[in-house]
């Protein structure tokens, strides 16, 4: 298994994006992505064009849509769902998410704490969190300046509150890519662990929770229990594990690059443990958790300490 | 070319977060549908109103300031946002979700633009749907013309 650079939230001229499907694919390839999901607002009209362009360019394109409802946005990836966005209401959204997942699709809560009406109406999640808690993924970071500001903090807090309740929801980033962005503002990547970069393998990787989000550092981490090693998203036989972490700079990251690492933190339902971290040096931390354990990487970027990366969780025990 | 629907429709604040359905009928032997839709006004240029609306909504949604005053000011003028869908006798033909308040589409069995899917222009009952994503003025007037050939 290796980690593939993916962008799971993109738009084209078939909704309100500025690039055609072909231009988006070309740009994604230039920017070093292994895969993108095309998630135009309430339409899949551009998907086949993007898939075809991706086949030509050597870029995997996952079929998707963004349910752009009045009360919140959800990206749905896989192309199997038969849910019509206009039928979704606060009363039935849980059922629609379940329906899409049963069909084999992946559902993510998109930019849930972004400003909604009247700036970006529908962007803020007005759904009761319980009714959307059945998603696979949560955009812990989104759009520009993903690890900064109030919305980023609130999204991270809300995601952890869901993990605290025993839910197994993977962390993803959503660029919400609308423009060409030749000089990109601060942005992040979602990396997905998979056997290869084919659509089916990436879908399996995302569903399994083998993801991390980052502003410029790679995070190679595993949990070791006895002789066995596990990737994030795995359910460990026990919460007593050694977490091994090694981080390196992502050389072609196009925004402000992290200049040094400071520490790794393990966030668990039992609390936070931290250890100093340097580029290229493996650290091992003992942990004991009852529900989940994520890894957060802190370092210096833009001349200040920043949260640089968050992994999805290792789990143990029964799911809620 | 035959006009199958032409009219103006008033959207009010009561329509926020609703789908307004406008039925129309397509005759036999049509192969192409041309849709021309626009709405006005697009913007509410009242800065005082816009800033107050943003601040009130922000505090309601986030419980704390998400944006500085300067960032809020950069969001002005606040604007109306409608998206458009079409249902044929066979079901959904797609949705056009974008900010422009003047949009034109042609749909046929071979081609479609703007978020719609190619489909046969079957005779029968069709519906044009205006989804009111955001209204920041007392009213919005939607002008719609649908022709077939």
Coordinates of C-alpha atoms in Angstrom, one line a residue:
Chain A
X1 CA 0.0 0.0 0.0
X2 CA 1.1 3.6 -0.6
X3 CA -0.5 7.0 -0.2
X4 CA -1.9 8.7 -3.3
X5 CA -2.5 12.5 -3.6
X6 CA -6.2 13.0 -4.2
X7 CA -8.6 16.0 -4.4
X8 CA -12.0 14.8 -3.6
X9 CA -14.0 18.1 -4.1
X10 CA -13.8 19.8 -7.5
X11 CA -16.1 21.8 -9.8
X12 CA -16.2 22.6 -13.5
X13 CA -18.1 24.8 -15.9
X14 CA -20.9 22.3 -15.8
X15 CA -21.8 24.0 -12.5
X16 CA -20.0 27.1 -11.2
X17 CA -16.4 26.2 -11.8
X18 CA -14.2 28.1 -14.2
X19 CA -12.5 25.1 -15.9
X20 CA -14.0 22.6 -18.3
X21 CA -13.7 19.0 -17.2
X22 CA -10.8 18.6 -19.6
X23 CA -9.0 21.7 -18.2
X24 CA -9.6 20.5 -14.6
X25 CA -8.0 17.1 -15.4
X26 CA -5.1 18.8 -17.2
X27 CA -4.5 21.2 -14.3
X28 CA -4.8 18.4 -11.7
X29 CA -2.2 16.4 -13.6
X30 CA 0.1 19.4 -13.7
X31 CA -0.3 19.8 -10.0
X32 CA 0.8 16.3 -9.2
X33 CA -2.5 14.7 -8.2
X34 CA -2.9 10.9 -8.7
X35 CA -6.7 11.2 -8.6
X36 CA -9.6 13.7 -8.3
X37 CA -13.3 13.3 -7.7
X38 CA -15.5 15.5 -9.8
X39 CA -18.2 16.8 -7.6
X40 CA -20.1 19.5 -9.5
X41 CA -23.1 21.1 -7.8
X42 CA -26.2 18.9 -8.3
X43 CA -25.1 17.5 -11.6
X44 CA -22.9 14.7 -13.0
X45 CA -23.1 16.1 -16.5
X46 CA -19.3 16.7 -16.7
X47 CA -18.3 13.4 -15.2
X48 CA -17.9 11.2 -18.3
X49 CA -15.9 14.0 -20.0
X50 CA -13.6 14.1 -17.0
X51 CA -13.2 10.4 -16.8
X52 CA -12.3 10.2 -20.5
X53 CA -9.8 13.1 -20.2
X54 CA -8.4 11.4 -17.1
X55 CA -7.8 8.1 -19.0
X56 CA -6.0 10.1 -21.7
X57 CA -3.9 12.0 -19.2
X58 CA -3.1 9.2 -16.7
X59 CA -5.2 10.7 -13.9
X60 CA -7.9 8.7 -12.1
X61 CA -11.2 10.5 -12.0
X62 CA -13.8 9.4 -9.4
X63 CA -17.4 10.0 -10.4
X64 CA -19.1 12.3 -8.0
X65 CA -21.6 15.0 -7.3
X66 CA -22.0 17.6 -4.5
X67 CA -25.5 17.6 -3.1
X68 CA -25.9 21.3 -2.8
X69 CA -28.9 21.5 -0.6
X70 CA -30.3 24.6 1.1
X71 CA -29.2 23.2 4.5
X72 CA -25.8 21.9 3.8
X73 CA -23.5 20.4 1.2
X74 CA -22.4 16.8 0.9
X75 CA -20.0 15.3 -1.6
X76 CA -21.0 11.9 -2.9
X77 CA -18.4 9.9 -4.7
X78 CA -18.7 6.7 -6.6
X79 CA -21.4 7.4 -9.2
X80 CA -23.8 4.7 -8.0
X81 CA -26.2 6.8 -6.0
X82 CA -29.7 7.4 -7.3
X83 CA -30.6 10.1 -4.8
X84 CA -32.0 13.3 -6.4
X85 CA -30.7 16.3 -4.5
X86 CA -34.0 18.2 -4.6
X87 CA -35.6 15.4 -2.6
X88 CA -33.3 15.9 0.3
X89 CA -34.7 17.6 3.4
X90 CA -33.6 18.0 7.0
X91 CA -36.2 15.3 7.8
X92 CA -34.8 12.7 5.4
X93 CA -31.1 13.5 5.0
X94 CA -30.0 10.6 7.2
X95 CA -32.0 8.2 5.0
X96 CA -30.5 9.7 1.8
X97 CA -27.0 9.3 3.1
X98 CA -27.7 5.7 4.1
X99 CA -29.2 5.1 0.6
X100 CA -26.1 6.5 -1.1
X101 CA -23.8 4.4 1.1
X102 CA -25.8 1.3 0.5
X103 CA -25.4 1.8 -3.2
X104 CA -21.6 1.8 -2.7
X105 CA -20.9 5.6 -2.7
X106 CA -18.9 7.6 -0.3
X107 CA -20.5 10.5 1.4
X108 CA -18.7 13.4 3.0
X109 CA -19.9 16.4 4.9
X110 CA -18.5 19.3 3.0
X111 CA -17.1 22.5 4.7
X112 CA -19.7 22.2 7.5
X113 CA -18.7 25.3 9.4
X114 CA -18.1 27.6 6.5
X115 CA -20.2 30.8 6.5
X116 CA -23.6 30.1 4.8
X117 CA -26.4 32.5 4.1
X118 CA -26.1 35.2 2.7
X119 CA -22.4 34.8 1.8
X120 CA -22.3 31.2 0.6
X121 CA -25.9 30.0 1.1
X122 CA -26.2 26.3 1.9
X123 CA -22.4 26.1 2.6
X124 CA -22.9 26.0 6.4
X125 CA -24.3 22.8 7.7
X126 CA -27.7 23.7 9.2
X127 CA -28.6 20.0 9.5
X128 CA -28.8 18.6 12.9
X129 CA -25.4 16.9 13.3
X130 CA -27.1 13.7 14.4
X131 CA -28.9 13.5 11.0
X132 CA -25.7 13.7 9.0
X133 CA -23.5 11.6 11.3
X134 CA -23.8 8.7 9.0
X135 CA -21.3 10.1 6.5
X136 CA -18.0 8.3 5.7
X137 CA -15.9 11.4 5.7
X138 CA -15.8 14.8 7.2
X139 CA -14.0 17.8 5.6
X140 CA -12.0 18.7 8.6
X141 CA -10.2 21.2 6.4
X142 CA -11.6 23.0 3.4
X143 CA -10.8 25.5 0.6
X144 CA -8.2 28.2 1.1
X145 CA -6.2 28.6 4.3
X146 CA -7.5 25.3 5.4
X147 CA -5.7 25.0 8.8
X148 CA -6.3 28.6 9.9
X149 CA -9.3 30.5 11.2
X150 CA -12.4 29.9 13.2
X151 CA -14.2 27.6 10.7
X152 CA -11.2 25.3 10.6
X153 CA -11.1 25.2 14.4
X154 CA -14.8 24.5 14.7
X155 CA -14.7 21.8 12.0
X156 CA -11.8 20.0 13.8
X157 CA -13.6 20.3 17.1
X158 CA -16.9 18.9 15.6
X159 CA -15.1 16.0 13.9
X160 CA -13.4 15.1 17.3
X161 CA -16.8 15.3 19.0
X162 CA -18.1 12.7 16.5
X163 CA -15.1 10.4 17.2
X164 CA -15.6 10.9 20.9
X165 CA -19.1 9.5 20.4
X166 CA -17.7 6.4 18.9
X167 CA -18.4 7.2 15.2
X168 CA -15.9 6.2 12.6
X169 CA -15.6 9.1 10.2
X170 CA -12.4 9.7 8.2
X171 CA -10.7 13.1 7.9
X172 CA -10.6 14.6 4.4
X173 CA -9.7 17.9 2.9
X174 CA -11.9 19.6 0.3
X175 CA -10.1 22.1 -1.9
X176 CA -13.6 22.9 -3.4
X177 CA -11.6 23.6 -6.5
X178 CA -13.4 26.1 -8.7
X179 CA -10.7 28.2 -10.3
X180 CA -7.5 27.5 -12.1
X181 CA -5.4 28.9 -9.2
X182 CA -2.0 29.3 -11.0
X183 CA -0.7 30.9 -7.9
X184 CA -2.7 29.0 -5.3
X185 CA -3.6 30.5 -1.9
X186 CA -2.8 28.3 1.0
X187 CA -4.4 24.9 0.4
X188 CA -4.0 21.2 1.5
X189 CA -4.0 17.7 0.1
X190 CA -5.9 14.6 1.0
X191 CA -3.7 11.5 0.8
X192 CA -5.4 8.1 0.4
X193 CA -3.8 4.8 1.2
X194 CA -4.5 2.2 -1.5
X195 CA -3.0 -0.7 -3.3
X196 CA -2.9 1.3 -6.5
X197 CA -4.4 4.5 -8.0
X198 CA -7.3 2.8 -9.8
X199 CA -10.7 4.1 -9.0
X200 CA -11.8 0.9 -7.2
X201 CA -8.7 0.7 -5.1
X202 CA -9.0 4.4 -4.1
X203 CA -12.6 4.0 -3.2
X204 CA -11.7 1.1 -1.0
X205 CA -8.9 3.1 0.6
X206 CA -11.2 6.1 1.3
X207 CA -13.9 3.8 2.7
X208 CA -11.4 2.1 5.0
X209 CA -10.3 5.4 6.5
X210 CA -6.7 5.3 5.2
X211 CA -6.4 9.0 4.8
X212 CA -4.5 12.0 6.1
X213 CA -4.8 15.7 5.3
X214 CA -1.8 18.0 5.1
X215 CA -0.3 21.4 4.3
X216 CA 3.0 20.2 3.0
X217 CA 4.2 17.2 5.0
X218 CA 3.8 13.5 4.3
X219 CA 2.7 11.4 7.2
X220 CA 3.7 7.8 7.3
X221 CA 2.2 6.3 10.4
X222 CA 1.2 2.9 11.6
X223 CA 0.0 1.3 14.7
X224 CA 1.9 -1.7 16.0
X225 CA 0.2 -4.3 18.2
X226 CA 2.4 -7.3 18.9
X227 CA 3.8 -8.4 15.6
X228 CA 1.0 -6.8 13.5
X229 CA 1.0 -3.4 11.8
X230 CA -2.2 -1.4 11.0
X231 CA -2.9 1.7 8.9
X232 CA -5.4 4.4 9.9
X233 CA -9.0 3.4 9.7
X234 CA -8.1 -0.1 11.0
X235 CA -9.8 -1.5 14.0
X236 CA -7.1 -2.7 16.4
X237 CA -7.6 -5.7 18.7
X238 CA -6.6 -3.5 21.6
X239 CA -6.1 0.2 22.2
X240 CA -2.7 -0.5 23.7
X241 CA -0.4 0.1 20.7
X242 CA 2.8 1.7 19.5
X243 CA 2.2 4.4 17.0
X244 CA 5.2 4.9 14.6
X245 CA 5.4 8.1 12.7
X246 CA 7.8 9.5 10.1
X247 CA 7.2 12.8 8.3
X248 CA 8.9 14.4 5.3
X249 CA 8.4 17.5 3.3
X250 CA 6.2 17.3 0.2
X251 CA 8.7 18.8 -2.2
X252 CA 6.2 20.0 -4.9
X253 CA 3.7 21.5 -2.4
X254 CA 2.9 24.8 -4.1
X255 CA 2.0 26.9 -1.1
X256 CA 4.0 28.1 1.9
X257 CA 6.2 25.2 2.9
X258 CA 6.6 24.1 6.5
X259 CA 10.2 24.9 7.5
X260 CA 10.6 22.5 10.5
X261 CA 8.6 20.0 12.5
X262 CA 7.9 20.6 16.2
X263 CA 6.0 17.6 17.6
X264 CA 3.5 14.9 16.9
X265 CA 0.4 14.6 19.1
X266 CA -1.7 11.5 19.5
X267 CA -5.3 12.6 20.1
X268 CA -7.4 9.9 21.7
X269 CA -10.6 9.5 23.7
X270 CA -8.4 9.3 26.7
X271 CA -6.4 12.5 26.1
X272 CA -3.4 13.8 24.2
X273 CA 0.2 12.5 24.2
X274 CA 2.9 14.4 22.4
X275 CA 6.5 13.8 21.4
X276 CA 9.1 15.9 19.6
X277 CA 9.4 15.4 15.8
X278 CA 11.9 16.1 13.1
X279 CA 11.8 15.6 9.4
X280 CA 12.9 12.1 8.4
X281 CA 13.2 10.7 11.9
X282 CA 11.0 8.0 13.0
X283 CA 9.3 8.3 16.4
X284 CA 7.4 5.7 18.3
X285 CA 4.7 6.6 20.9
X286 CA 2.9 4.3 23.3
X287 CA -0.8 4.8 23.5
X288 CA -3.8 3.4 25.2
X289 CA -7.2 4.3 24.0
X290 CA -10.7 2.9 24.2
X291 CA -12.3 4.3 21.0
X292 CA -9.9 6.2 18.6
X293 CA -6.4 7.6 18.2
X294 CA -5.5 10.2 15.5
X295 CA -2.1 11.7 14.8
X296 CA -1.6 15.4 14.5
X297 CA 1.7 16.9 13.3
X298 CA 2.8 20.4 14.3
X299 CA 5.5 22.5 12.9
X300 CA 6.6 25.9 11.7
X301 CA 5.0 27.4 8.6
X302 CA 4.6 31.0 7.6
X303 CA 6.9 31.8 10.6
X304 CA 4.5 30.5 13.2
X305 CA 3.5 27.2 14.8
X306 CA 0.8 25.5 12.8
X307 CA -1.1 22.3 12.7
X308 CA 0.4 20.7 9.5
X309 CA -1.3 17.4 9.2
X310 CA -4.1 15.3 10.7
X311 CA -4.6 11.6 10.1
X312 CA -7.8 9.7 10.3
X313 CA -8.1 7.5 13.3
X314 CA -7.1 4.1 14.4
X315 CA -10.0 2.5 16.2
X316 CA -10.7 -0.1 18.8
X317 CA -13.7 -1.6 20.5
X318 CA -17.2 -1.7 19.0
X319 CA -18.6 0.9 16.7
X320 CA -21.5 3.0 18.0
Chain B
X1 CA -39.5 27.4 -33.3
X2 CA -42.5 27.3 -31.0
X3 CA -42.8 29.1 -27.7
X4 CA -44.1 26.7 -25.1
X5 CA -43.7 29.0 -22.1
X6 CA -43.0 32.7 -21.6
X7 CA -43.6 34.6 -18.5
X8 CA -42.4 36.5 -15.5
X9 CA -42.5 35.0 -12.0
X10 CA -42.1 36.7 -8.7
X11 CA -40.0 35.1 -6.0
X12 CA -40.3 36.6 -2.5
X13 CA -38.5 36.1 0.8
X14 CA -41.1 33.5 1.7
X15 CA -39.6 31.3 -1.0
X16 CA -36.1 31.2 0.6
X17 CA -35.0 27.5 0.6
X18 CA -37.9 26.2 -1.5
X19 CA -38.3 24.9 -5.0
X20 CA -40.8 26.9 -7.1
X21 CA -42.3 24.7 -9.8
X22 CA -43.4 26.1 -13.2
X23 CA -45.2 23.5 -15.3
X24 CA -45.3 23.6 -19.1
X25 CA -46.3 21.3 -21.9
X26 CA -44.2 20.2 -24.8
X27 CA -46.0 19.3 -28.1
X28 CA -45.2 16.3 -30.3
X29 CA -42.3 16.2 -32.8
X30 CA -40.0 18.5 -30.8
X31 CA -36.3 17.7 -31.0
X32 CA -34.7 20.7 -29.3
X33 CA -35.5 22.8 -26.3
X34 CA -34.1 26.3 -25.9
X35 CA -34.3 27.8 -22.4
X36 CA -33.6 31.5 -21.7
X37 CA -33.9 32.5 -18.1
X38 CA -32.8 35.6 -16.2
X39 CA -33.6 37.1 -12.9
X40 CA -33.3 40.6 -11.4
X41 CA -32.1 42.1 -9.3
X42 CA -28.9 40.1 -8.8
X43 CA -27.5 42.3 -6.0
X44 CA -28.7 44.3 -3.0
X45 CA -26.4 47.3 -3.0
X46 CA -27.5 48.5 0.4
X47 CA -24.2 48.1 2.3
X48 CA -25.7 48.8 5.7
X49 CA -28.3 46.1 5.2
X50 CA -25.7 43.7 3.7
X51 CA -23.3 44.0 6.6
X52 CA -26.0 43.7 9.2
X53 CA -27.4 40.6 7.5
X54 CA -23.9 39.0 7.3
X55 CA -23.1 39.8 10.9
X56 CA -26.4 38.5 12.2
X57 CA -26.2 35.3 10.1
X58 CA -22.6 34.7 11.0
X59 CA -23.2 34.9 14.8
X60 CA -26.3 32.7 14.4
X61 CA -24.4 30.0 12.5
X62 CA -21.0 30.1 14.1
X63 CA -21.7 31.5 17.6
X64 CA -18.6 33.7 17.2
X65 CA -17.1 36.0 14.6
X66 CA -15.9 34.0 11.6
X67 CA -14.9 37.1 9.8
X68 CA -13.5 40.5 10.6
X69 CA -15.4 43.7 9.6
X70 CA -13.1 44.0 6.6
X71 CA -13.7 40.4 5.5
X72 CA -17.4 41.0 5.8
X73 CA -17.2 44.2 3.8
X74 CA -15.3 42.2 1.1
X75 CA -18.5 40.0 0.8
X76 CA -20.5 43.0 -0.4
X77 CA -22.8 43.4 -2.2
X78 CA -24.9 40.5 -1.0
X79 CA -26.5 38.8 -3.9
X80 CA -29.5 36.6 -4.9
X81 CA -28.7 33.1 -6.0
X82 CA -31.2 30.9 -7.9
X83 CA -30.5 27.6 -9.5
X84 CA -32.6 26.0 -12.2
X85 CA -33.7 22.4 -12.9
X86 CA -35.9 20.7 -15.5
X87 CA -38.0 17.6 -15.2
X88 CA -39.2 15.8 -18.3
X89 CA -42.0 13.3 -18.3
X90 CA -39.3 10.7 -17.6
X91 CA -37.7 12.5 -14.7
X92 CA -34.9 14.9 -13.9
X93 CA -32.9 16.4 -16.8
X94 CA -30.3 18.1 -14.6
X95 CA -29.6 21.3 -12.7
X96 CA -27.8 24.5 -13.6
X97 CA -26.1 25.8 -10.4
X98 CA -24.1 28.9 -11.0
X99 CA -24.1 32.6 -10.1
X100 CA -25.0 34.2 -13.4
X101 CA -28.4 35.8 -13.5
X102 CA -28.7 35.4 -17.3
X103 CA -28.5 31.9 -18.6
X104 CA -29.3 30.1 -21.9
X105 CA -29.4 26.4 -22.5
X106 CA -30.3 24.1 -25.4
X107 CA -31.3 20.5 -24.7
X108 CA -31.6 17.7 -27.3
X109 CA -31.1 14.0 -27.5
X110 CA -27.5 14.6 -28.6
X111 CA -26.4 17.6 -26.6
X112 CA -27.0 19.8 -23.5
X113 CA -25.1 22.4 -21.6
X114 CA -24.7 24.0 -18.2
X115 CA -25.5 21.0 -16.0
X116 CA -28.3 19.4 -18.0
X117 CA -28.2 16.0 -19.6
X118 CA -29.0 15.3 -23.3
X119 CA -32.5 13.9 -23.5
X120 CA -35.3 13.4 -26.0
X121 CA -37.7 16.3 -26.0
X122 CA -40.8 14.1 -25.4
X123 CA -44.3 15.5 -25.7
X124 CA -46.1 15.8 -22.4
X125 CA -45.8 17.6 -19.1
X126 CA -42.5 19.1 -18.1
X127 CA -41.5 21.3 -15.2
X128 CA -39.0 24.1 -14.8
X129 CA -37.9 24.4 -11.2
X130 CA -36.5 27.5 -9.6
X131 CA -34.5 26.6 -6.4
X132 CA -34.2 29.6 -4.2
X133 CA -30.8 29.2 -2.7
X134 CA -30.5 32.8 -1.5
X135 CA -32.7 35.8 -1.5
X136 CA -31.5 39.1 -0.1
X137 CA -34.1 41.5 -1.7
X138 CA -37.8 41.7 -1.1
X139 CA -38.6 40.2 -4.5
X140 CA -36.8 38.7 -7.4
X141 CA -38.4 38.7 -10.9
X142 CA -37.6 35.6 -13.0
X143 CA -38.1 36.0 -16.7
X144 CA -38.4 32.7 -18.5
X145 CA -38.8 31.7 -22.1
X146 CA -38.9 28.1 -23.3
X147 CA -39.0 27.3 -27.0
X148 CA -39.0 24.0 -28.9
X149 CA -38.2 23.1 -32.5

